[in-house]
Amino acid sequence: MIVILLASLIMVLLACLMAWILGWANRAFHVEVDPRVSAVLDALPGANCGACGYVGCGEYAEAAASGEAPPDLCPVGGDSCAQAVAEILGIEVGQKLPFRPVVHCGATYDKRLIHSEYRGEPSCRSANLVGGVQACTYGCLGFGDCERSCPFDAIHVIDGLARVDYEKCTGCGACARVCPRNIIHMIPFKSERVMVVACSNHDPGKYVRQVCKVGCIGCGMCARKSDLFRVEDNLAHIDYDQYDPESMDEAQLALEKCPMNGILYIGEPGPEELEQTDGEDVGEPVRDEFQTTVDDTEWHG
Ligand code: SF4
Ligand code: SF4
């Protein structure tokens, strides 16, 4: 009996000792956590996509709370999120344009002039390593690496060409990061729809004509019609710093005069633009029903 009582007493003393040690360790090793970090974390959408440049929302929340990162780095959360983060941190958020992905290729299957059969792994990364899947070595491969990378189901391969659904797209940039052909670029959307050059081919025009019906041949017609355009290394570019959606007359002329129809609008025309154009052709929005060709084992792209 005495042995049992003694053992119980020792256990109680040990428990008290351990509790005291834990209490002491808790006080001695306590790390002060800025309560704003969890508040910022709550304000973020929690996509953990890395589009802010940090590993995840948690790391960005810490960086924002410490003043290392601005409050408006989360493209998924957009303006309202930036505003909420700025309010938590007691700072102002500057005006920022939304950046959205543009696929610089306009060649669907029927626009590509030379195809060869590809029976390898149906991914753009793999197909890009194999020469001759399609004669244009700059264009969209259409196996949908971008589609699979998108956390928001906002980019789909249709008729062999990746197309963005700008209603769903948050501008996280995941698609641009995975495209092995580097043909998806993030550009500032200064209006609901934006004019783009839908080509990435830098070959001389005579070779472009051999492989694609809509590729840029670098003829310079657009640059002669509008200062917004310049041709570099056989390919037309638009200067988005100078892009002014309120002043597009010359750019519209460039679009109309392009002999390859390689300049187009993407996104949706806004109500004001529809009113201004009053029924004229405002360029076809790049949006279609979801379909995929990625599951095809035989590829004709
Ligand atoms: S299409 Fe998807 S992956 Fe690409 S930027 Fe938009 S949301 Fe991100
Ligand atoms: S845009 Fe998408 S489908 Fe086209 S090559 Fe790049 S990752 Fe592949």
Short mmCIF file of N, CA and C and ligand atoms in Angstrom, two decimals, residues 76 99-101 146 149-155 163-165 168-176 184 186, ligand 1:
data_model
loop_
_atom_site.label_atom_id
_atom_site.label_comp_id
_atom_site.label_asym_id
_atom_site.label_seq_id
_atom_site.Cartn_x
_atom_site.Cartn_y
_atom_site.Cartn_z
N VAL A 76 -5.09 37.63 -57.91
CA VAL A 76 -6.32 36.84 -57.76
C VAL A 76 -7.36 37.63 -56.97
N PHE A 99 -3.29 43.12 -65.12
CA PHE A 99 -2.52 42.46 -66.17
C PHE A 99 -3.18 41.12 -66.46
N ARG A 100 -3.34 40.83 -67.74
CA ARG A 100 -3.99 39.58 -68.13
C ARG A 100 -3.15 38.89 -69.20
N PRO A 101 -3.29 37.58 -69.32
CA PRO A 101 -2.46 36.85 -70.29
C PRO A 101 -2.98 37.00 -71.71
N CYS A 146 -0.93 24.95 -70.40
CA CYS A 146 -1.48 26.16 -69.76
C CYS A 146 -2.85 25.85 -69.15
N SER A 149 -2.54 24.08 -65.98
CA SER A 149 -1.91 24.86 -64.91
C SER A 149 -2.86 25.89 -64.31
N CYS A 150 -3.93 26.20 -65.00
CA CYS A 150 -4.79 27.31 -64.56
C CYS A 150 -5.66 26.88 -63.37
N PRO A 151 -5.52 27.55 -62.23
CA PRO A 151 -6.35 27.18 -61.06
C PRO A 151 -7.78 27.65 -61.20
N PHE A 152 -8.10 28.42 -62.23
CA PHE A 152 -9.42 29.03 -62.33
C PHE A 152 -10.20 28.59 -63.58
N ASP A 153 -9.71 27.54 -64.22
CA ASP A 153 -10.40 27.00 -65.40
C ASP A 153 -10.66 28.10 -66.43
N ALA A 154 -9.64 28.97 -66.62
CA ALA A 154 -9.86 30.16 -67.44
C ALA A 154 -9.12 30.13 -68.77
N ILE A 155 -8.45 29.04 -69.09
CA ILE A 155 -7.80 28.98 -70.40
C ILE A 155 -8.00 27.56 -70.95
N ARG A 163 -6.94 29.57 -75.61
CA ARG A 163 -7.72 30.81 -75.56
C ARG A 163 -8.14 31.09 -74.12
N VAL A 164 -8.10 32.35 -73.77
CA VAL A 164 -8.36 32.76 -72.39
C VAL A 164 -9.81 33.20 -72.24
N ASP A 165 -10.44 32.75 -71.17
CA ASP A 165 -11.76 33.25 -70.81
C ASP A 165 -11.53 34.38 -69.81
N LYS A 168 -13.24 34.64 -66.36
CA LYS A 168 -12.77 33.79 -65.24
C LYS A 168 -11.34 34.11 -64.85
N CYS A 169 -10.56 34.61 -65.78
CA CYS A 169 -9.13 34.81 -65.54
C CYS A 169 -8.90 35.85 -64.44
N THR A 170 -8.01 35.52 -63.52
CA THR A 170 -7.67 36.44 -62.43
C THR A 170 -6.31 37.10 -62.64
N GLY A 171 -5.61 36.69 -63.72
CA GLY A 171 -4.30 37.29 -63.99
C GLY A 171 -3.19 36.73 -63.12
N CYS A 172 -3.35 35.51 -62.65
CA CYS A 172 -2.33 34.95 -61.75
C CYS A 172 -1.03 34.65 -62.49
N GLY A 173 -1.11 34.44 -63.82
CA GLY A 173 0.11 34.24 -64.62
C GLY A 173 0.63 32.82 -64.65
N ALA A 174 -0.11 31.88 -64.05
CA ALA A 174 0.37 30.49 -64.04
C ALA A 174 0.53 29.96 -65.46
N CYS A 175 -0.40 30.30 -66.33
CA CYS A 175 -0.35 29.80 -67.72
C CYS A 175 0.90 30.31 -68.42
N ALA A 176 1.22 31.59 -68.19
CA ALA A 176 2.38 32.19 -68.86
C ALA A 176 3.67 31.51 -68.39
N ILE A 184 2.75 33.19 -74.10
CA ILE A 184 1.72 33.85 -73.29
C ILE A 184 2.39 34.97 -72.50
N MET A 186 1.87 38.60 -70.13
CA MET A 186 0.93 39.36 -69.31
C MET A 186 0.99 40.82 -69.76
S1 SF4 B 1 -5.73 32.03 -67.62
FE1 SF4 B 1 -5.69 30.99 -65.60
S2 SF4 B 1 -3.53 30.57 -65.22
FE2 SF4 B 1 -3.59 32.14 -66.85
S3 SF4 B 1 -3.47 34.08 -65.75
FE3 SF4 B 1 -5.65 33.64 -66.05
S4 SF4 B 1 -6.27 32.60 -64.13
FE4 SF4 B 1 -4.02 32.53 -64.21
#
